[in-house]
Amino acid sequence: MDPTRLVTSGIHLSKKLDRELVDCFDALGLNYWQDRYEKIHQEFPDKPLLSTESAATVSTRGEYHFPVKRVPKGYHDKSLQISSYDIANCGFGDLPDVEFKLQQEHRWMMGEFVWSGFDYHGEPDPYEDMWPAHSSYFGIVDMCGFKKDRFYLYQSQWTGEPMIHLLPHWNWEGREGQVTPVYCYTNCAWAELFVNGRSLGKKEKRTGDFRLKWDEVVYQPGSIKAVGYDDKGKVLCEKEIRTAGKPYKIELVADRKTIKADGEDLCFVTVRIVDKRGDLCPLADNLVRFKIDGNGEVACVGNGNPISHESYQAEQRKAFHGLCLVVVRSTKREGDIKLTANSEGLLAGRISLKTKGHLMSSGSAGCAGGAPEMEWHKGHGTDNEEKPQHVMQTSDGGYLMVGMTGEAEDRGSDMLIVKTDAEGDLQWQRIIGKSNQYDWANISAEVADGYIVGGALSESGDQERALVKLDSKGQIVWRKTYHAEGTDAIRGIDITSDGGIVGTGYVGGTRFGYLFICDDGKGSIMKTDSRGNLQWDKILPSMIHGMRVQEVAGGFAIGGNQWTYSDDKTRQDAALVLTDGDGEEIYHNYYGGEGDEHIYDFAVTTDGGYIFAGHSRSPSYGTVNWDYYLLKVGPDKKEQWHRTFGQPRGYDAKYIHDEAYGVQQTPDGGFIIAGGSGDEFPYSASGHPAGPSDEWKAYLVKTDADGNVQWQGLYPAMSAEGNNAAEHINLTRDGGYIVCNDSDTAPGPAPNNFGLMKIAPDK
């Protein structure tokens, strides 16, 4: 084996492990050894252990069988379906609850990989020799991606955001007066069940409780509702299931409304059979026929039924427990797609989609070495000046930008949060702050039910670190500030494995307002729960300003800046700080040349090392003025390499600033860096198609894993007669990039708006 690579295993149901075999692996992965974890750990205490296949629980979405009883193996029902009460598993597996308990008790276990995420063709255990069963029942979701109840059981263990789920459905004609158990999956401290408006009492979720059960519920039509509470009795979430009426209409829900006109892009449309109130009809099996007009076609259909032999290559499908799926494929022509779904006796469902060209006509005269083109450039904001700080693609395919907007007569600033759809068109924006004060956002992260934004807000005349939780519509769920002496701000956040939030930035500054780097502050790290309640707050002695933080095994890694002293000179260097899980500093190191290195972005890399991005003014690094600075540090905390980049238009290096503010590791192991290139001097030069030297451009550099340039690009490619310096970059799911920029020229409300650039995938 290659001795430079770590190796793990997926050892399946072996009867014995010997030292010779175990020593082949750096981490020991075990399939279905749940009854022998402790014995193996005692025998091989030096080996990290993980479950590489766990559970193998079986169920069918929407199916519930009575009476409810545990079936450890050999489940059989004449329907060839399996109850979604999640009480059955194949012979060598177990229920999720068993693995949850073992992982809780044995903290030396690294975690689990569940068998399986999706249902799949083949292995229809326990009906392997019984036609027409043809697909597995193991999935947390079915073959169409529709969530089974078990999805929410895992969610209740793996997310810190409040959630609650109820089962079964509440359409049981013929079971009136019979016992129909109700299960609740939640991560709340308490849950209360209401049946037809009457409380059946609260149940506490104690350690080792993974499901809350009301086993004696008697069915009557109406509704069941579960309410989740924290340990102080505050309502956190609720879920209600009503008895659905007769099927009335078809609802169509697309995963996105715009796809590429490349003849290959797909849109997944969920088909729901609902009653007059819009409630899903859980027993509906209507045959739905699909018709497409325009520049698209039906690629395939499905419903997740493991015993259905209906063709996937068809323009019709029966619903299964109220749902089916139609996948729409684009043609190579731009335009509209109109999808209609019909079923006898139901109101038709209709939805409109759009197809757009894969690449727009932006041109690439300012790009070199095969740089991809700009697909579009949009602007958002207010009539005042704006500065974006961070951008990301959201789970719905759209984008979120955060930063600041100015106040009238330059008397302060406010947080500005902008949410767009997948084409960069505005969905909502939110302004948060106090008049004549300095408030701004620096960073954002998506959570299950919204977004967390970090930055600074003013309280009682003080500039404090701040976190704000917004729901998916931009409404404020909560906002919190965290006091420290002096002026303070959060610059980076990460969502932790327990669902909490860790933030880094600075405290103890003397200057108000947004600072690129707080030269006179102290680095800080703080941790909150998922609702922003402070758990701990620590100073980072070896850093003046934390820029980014990321959870790592055993603690946190922070990248930022620090003053260093050598040769009777003071300079700023890149700083790496590692802490334990309580924020106590356990390691630090500094990197840089004889001049200043300013760090603005940082991440842990896939090899366990670290990447830093910013700009350098160290002559020994080949710089004349500020140049892009990319620093790679290995897992051993030693510098592996550094690179500088600049002067993409070839103007006089003495006058050009090349300032990098964002970096991401790309799927090929390389890196993409973004920032701005332009001059801040009376000097002015021209002659390049991308514009004169005093026209700031978004400047992107793509490197391989060793920092060697693969391509460089300027955006917009041609002169735009205005400034467009990039402030941050992120990856998009199509393999391209999304850039936020301080734009004078993007179409929008006013100059100096939040610019949003979509860059195509690499050529």
PDB file of N, CA, C and O in Angstrom, residues 380-388 402-408 412-417 429-432 437 439-441 752-754:
ATOM      1  N   HIS A 380     -27.555  44.830  -6.171  1.00  0.00           N
ATOM      2  CA  HIS A 380     -28.623  44.968  -5.183  1.00  0.00           C
ATOM      3  C   HIS A 380     -28.175  45.937  -4.091  1.00  0.00           C
ATOM      4  O   HIS A 380     -26.980  46.144  -3.885  1.00  0.00           O
ATOM      5  N   GLY A 381     -29.144  46.490  -3.377  1.00  0.00           N
ATOM      6  CA  GLY A 381     -28.811  47.365  -2.269  1.00  0.00           C
ATOM      7  C   GLY A 381     -29.800  48.491  -2.114  1.00  0.00           C
ATOM      8  O   GLY A 381     -30.998  48.337  -2.370  1.00  0.00           O
ATOM      9  N   THR A 382     -29.307  49.659  -1.706  1.00  0.00           N
ATOM     10  CA  THR A 382     -30.137  50.823  -1.434  1.00  0.00           C
ATOM     11  C   THR A 382     -29.580  52.011  -2.219  1.00  0.00           C
ATOM     12  O   THR A 382     -28.688  51.870  -3.053  1.00  0.00           O
ATOM     13  N   ASP A 383     -30.088  53.202  -1.900  1.00  0.00           N
ATOM     14  CA  ASP A 383     -29.574  54.412  -2.543  1.00  0.00           C
ATOM     15  C   ASP A 383     -28.266  54.881  -1.925  1.00  0.00           C
ATOM     16  O   ASP A 383     -27.671  55.855  -2.397  1.00  0.00           O
ATOM     17  N   ASN A 384     -27.830  54.237  -0.840  1.00  0.00           N
ATOM     18  CA  ASN A 384     -26.565  54.596  -0.206  1.00  0.00           C
ATOM     19  C   ASN A 384     -25.467  53.641  -0.680  1.00  0.00           C
ATOM     20  O   ASN A 384     -25.726  52.687  -1.407  1.00  0.00           O
ATOM     21  N   GLU A 385     -24.253  53.904  -0.227  1.00  0.00           N
ATOM     22  CA  GLU A 385     -23.145  53.048  -0.641  1.00  0.00           C
ATOM     23  C   GLU A 385     -23.156  51.745   0.145  1.00  0.00           C
ATOM     24  O   GLU A 385     -23.411  51.735   1.350  1.00  0.00           O
ATOM     25  N   GLU A 386     -22.854  50.637  -0.558  1.00  0.00           N
ATOM     26  CA  GLU A 386     -22.817  49.326   0.066  1.00  0.00           C
ATOM     27  C   GLU A 386     -21.447  48.669  -0.112  1.00  0.00           C
ATOM     28  O   GLU A 386     -20.729  48.974  -1.067  1.00  0.00           O
ATOM     29  N   LYS A 387     -21.155  47.741   0.804  1.00  0.00           N
ATOM     30  CA  LYS A 387     -19.928  46.943   0.691  1.00  0.00           C
ATOM     31  C   LYS A 387     -20.265  45.519   1.124  1.00  0.00           C
ATOM     32  O   LYS A 387     -20.551  45.277   2.297  1.00  0.00           O
ATOM     33  N   PRO A 388     -20.248  44.551   0.188  1.00  0.00           N
ATOM     34  CA  PRO A 388     -20.483  43.160   0.580  1.00  0.00           C
ATOM     35  C   PRO A 388     -19.229  42.553   1.205  1.00  0.00           C
ATOM     36  O   PRO A 388     -18.107  42.957   0.877  1.00  0.00           O
ATOM     37  N   VAL A 402     -23.917  39.165   2.486  1.00  0.00           N
ATOM     38  CA  VAL A 402     -24.009  39.993   3.683  1.00  0.00           C
ATOM     39  C   VAL A 402     -22.890  41.029   3.656  1.00  0.00           C
ATOM     40  O   VAL A 402     -21.839  40.807   3.068  1.00  0.00           O
ATOM     41  N   GLY A 403     -23.147  42.156   4.296  1.00  0.00           N
ATOM     42  CA  GLY A 403     -22.162  43.225   4.367  1.00  0.00           C
ATOM     43  C   GLY A 403     -22.750  44.424   5.065  1.00  0.00           C
ATOM     44  O   GLY A 403     -23.413  44.293   6.093  1.00  0.00           O
ATOM     45  N   MET A 404     -22.554  45.621   4.464  1.00  0.00           N
ATOM     46  CA  MET A 404     -23.028  46.838   5.120  1.00  0.00           C
ATOM     47  C   MET A 404     -23.570  47.804   4.090  1.00  0.00           C
ATOM     48  O   MET A 404     -23.196  47.793   2.911  1.00  0.00           O
ATOM     49  N   THR A 405     -24.486  48.642   4.547  1.00  0.00           N
ATOM     50  CA  THR A 405     -24.998  49.739   3.748  1.00  0.00           C
ATOM     51  C   THR A 405     -24.819  51.028   4.531  1.00  0.00           C
ATOM     52  O   THR A 405     -24.976  51.048   5.759  1.00  0.00           O
ATOM     53  N   GLY A 406     -24.465  52.082   3.833  1.00  0.00           N
ATOM     54  CA  GLY A 406     -24.240  53.358   4.493  1.00  0.00           C
ATOM     55  C   GLY A 406     -25.538  54.038   4.887  1.00  0.00           C
ATOM     56  O   GLY A 406     -26.618  53.743   4.371  1.00  0.00           O
ATOM     57  N   GLU A 407     -25.429  54.969   5.830  1.00  0.00           N
ATOM     58  CA  GLU A 407     -26.559  55.796   6.221  1.00  0.00           C
ATOM     59  C   GLU A 407     -26.414  57.176   5.579  1.00  0.00           C
ATOM     60  O   GLU A 407     -25.338  57.554   5.103  1.00  0.00           O
ATOM     61  N   ALA A 408     -27.505  57.913   5.556  1.00  0.00           N
ATOM     62  CA  ALA A 408     -27.517  59.235   4.930  1.00  0.00           C
ATOM     63  C   ALA A 408     -26.439  60.120   5.538  1.00  0.00           C
ATOM     64  O   ALA A 408     -26.174  60.081   6.743  1.00  0.00           O
ATOM     65  N   GLY A 412     -23.069  56.706   9.605  1.00  0.00           N
ATOM     66  CA  GLY A 412     -23.002  55.376  10.191  1.00  0.00           C
ATOM     67  C   GLY A 412     -23.235  54.332   9.121  1.00  0.00           C
ATOM     68  O   GLY A 412     -23.226  54.617   7.918  1.00  0.00           O
ATOM     69  N   SER A 413     -23.445  53.092   9.553  1.00  0.00           N
ATOM     70  CA  SER A 413     -23.708  51.994   8.618  1.00  0.00           C
ATOM     71  C   SER A 413     -24.638  51.002   9.286  1.00  0.00           C
ATOM     72  O   SER A 413     -24.799  50.987  10.509  1.00  0.00           O
ATOM     73  N   ASP A 414     -25.266  50.158   8.475  1.00  0.00           N
ATOM     74  CA  ASP A 414     -26.168  49.116   8.959  1.00  0.00           C
ATOM     75  C   ASP A 414     -25.801  47.787   8.312  1.00  0.00           C
ATOM     76  O   ASP A 414     -25.216  47.744   7.227  1.00  0.00           O
ATOM     77  N   MET A 415     -26.161  46.694   8.996  1.00  0.00           N
ATOM     78  CA  MET A 415     -26.078  45.384   8.361  1.00  0.00           C
ATOM     79  C   MET A 415     -26.998  45.351   7.147  1.00  0.00           C
ATOM     80  O   MET A 415     -28.131  45.835   7.200  1.00  0.00           O
ATOM     81  N   LEU A 416     -26.520  44.756   6.050  1.00  0.00           N
ATOM     82  CA  LEU A 416     -27.360  44.511   4.886  1.00  0.00           C
ATOM     83  C   LEU A 416     -27.232  43.037   4.504  1.00  0.00           C
ATOM     84  O   LEU A 416     -26.123  42.535   4.318  1.00  0.00           O
ATOM     85  N   ILE A 417     -28.372  42.357   4.433  1.00  0.00           N
ATOM     86  CA  ILE A 417     -28.421  40.955   4.019  1.00  0.00           C
ATOM     87  C   ILE A 417     -29.305  40.868   2.794  1.00  0.00           C
ATOM     88  O   ILE A 417     -30.445  41.356   2.810  1.00  0.00           O
ATOM     89  N   GLN A 429     -34.382  41.491   0.988  1.00  0.00           N
ATOM     90  CA  GLN A 429     -33.208  42.044   1.645  1.00  0.00           C
ATOM     91  C   GLN A 429     -33.625  42.576   3.007  1.00  0.00           C
ATOM     92  O   GLN A 429     -34.775  42.969   3.228  1.00  0.00           O
ATOM     93  N   ARG A 430     -32.684  42.558   3.947  1.00  0.00           N
ATOM     94  CA  ARG A 430     -32.965  42.955   5.319  1.00  0.00           C
ATOM     95  C   ARG A 430     -31.880  43.916   5.782  1.00  0.00           C
ATOM     96  O   ARG A 430     -30.689  43.644   5.622  1.00  0.00           O
ATOM     97  N   ILE A 431     -32.292  45.053   6.353  1.00  0.00           N
ATOM     98  CA  ILE A 431     -31.381  46.037   6.940  1.00  0.00           C
ATOM     99  C   ILE A 431     -31.551  45.994   8.449  1.00  0.00           C
ATOM    100  O   ILE A 431     -32.672  46.049   8.959  1.00  0.00           O
ATOM    101  N   ILE A 432     -30.435  45.878   9.161  1.00  0.00           N
ATOM    102  CA  ILE A 432     -30.465  45.766  10.621  1.00  0.00           C
ATOM    103  C   ILE A 432     -29.460  46.753  11.191  1.00  0.00           C
ATOM    104  O   ILE A 432     -28.278  46.742  10.805  1.00  0.00           O
ATOM    105  N   GLN A 437     -25.167  54.944  14.043  1.00  0.00           N
ATOM    106  CA  GLN A 437     -24.238  54.016  14.681  1.00  0.00           C
ATOM    107  C   GLN A 437     -23.583  53.168  13.591  1.00  0.00           C
ATOM    108  O   GLN A 437     -24.007  53.172  12.431  1.00  0.00           O
ATOM    109  N   ASP A 439     -22.971  49.568  12.338  1.00  0.00           N
ATOM    110  CA  ASP A 439     -23.402  48.179  12.383  1.00  0.00           C
ATOM    111  C   ASP A 439     -23.073  47.552  11.025  1.00  0.00           C
ATOM    112  O   ASP A 439     -23.268  48.186   9.985  1.00  0.00           O
ATOM    113  N   TRP A 440     -22.609  46.327  11.019  1.00  0.00           N
ATOM    114  CA  TRP A 440     -22.313  45.681   9.740  1.00  0.00           C
ATOM    115  C   TRP A 440     -22.231  44.171   9.920  1.00  0.00           C
ATOM    116  O   TRP A 440     -22.090  43.661  11.039  1.00  0.00           O
ATOM    117  N   ALA A 441     -22.333  43.452   8.802  1.00  0.00           N
ATOM    118  CA  ALA A 441     -22.223  41.992   8.773  1.00  0.00           C
ATOM    119  C   ALA A 441     -20.945  41.599   8.047  1.00  0.00           C
ATOM    120  O   ALA A 441     -20.563  42.229   7.060  1.00  0.00           O
ATOM    121  N   ASN A 752     -22.092  51.733  -6.265  1.00  0.00           N
ATOM    122  CA  ASN A 752     -21.516  51.169  -5.043  1.00  0.00           C
ATOM    123  C   ASN A 752     -22.478  50.219  -4.348  1.00  0.00           C
ATOM    124  O   ASN A 752     -22.680  50.281  -3.144  1.00  0.00           O
ATOM    125  N   ASN A 753     -23.100  49.345  -5.120  1.00  0.00           N
ATOM    126  CA  ASN A 753     -24.017  48.359  -4.574  1.00  0.00           C
ATOM    127  C   ASN A 753     -23.324  47.025  -4.353  1.00  0.00           C
ATOM    128  O   ASN A 753     -22.179  46.814  -4.727  1.00  0.00           O
ATOM    129  N   PHE A 754     -24.091  46.101  -3.736  1.00  0.00           N
ATOM    130  CA  PHE A 754     -23.688  44.703  -3.682  1.00  0.00           C
ATOM    131  C   PHE A 754     -23.722  44.171  -5.112  1.00  0.00           C
ATOM    132  O   PHE A 754     -24.788  44.023  -5.701  1.00  0.00           O
TER     133      PHE A 754
END
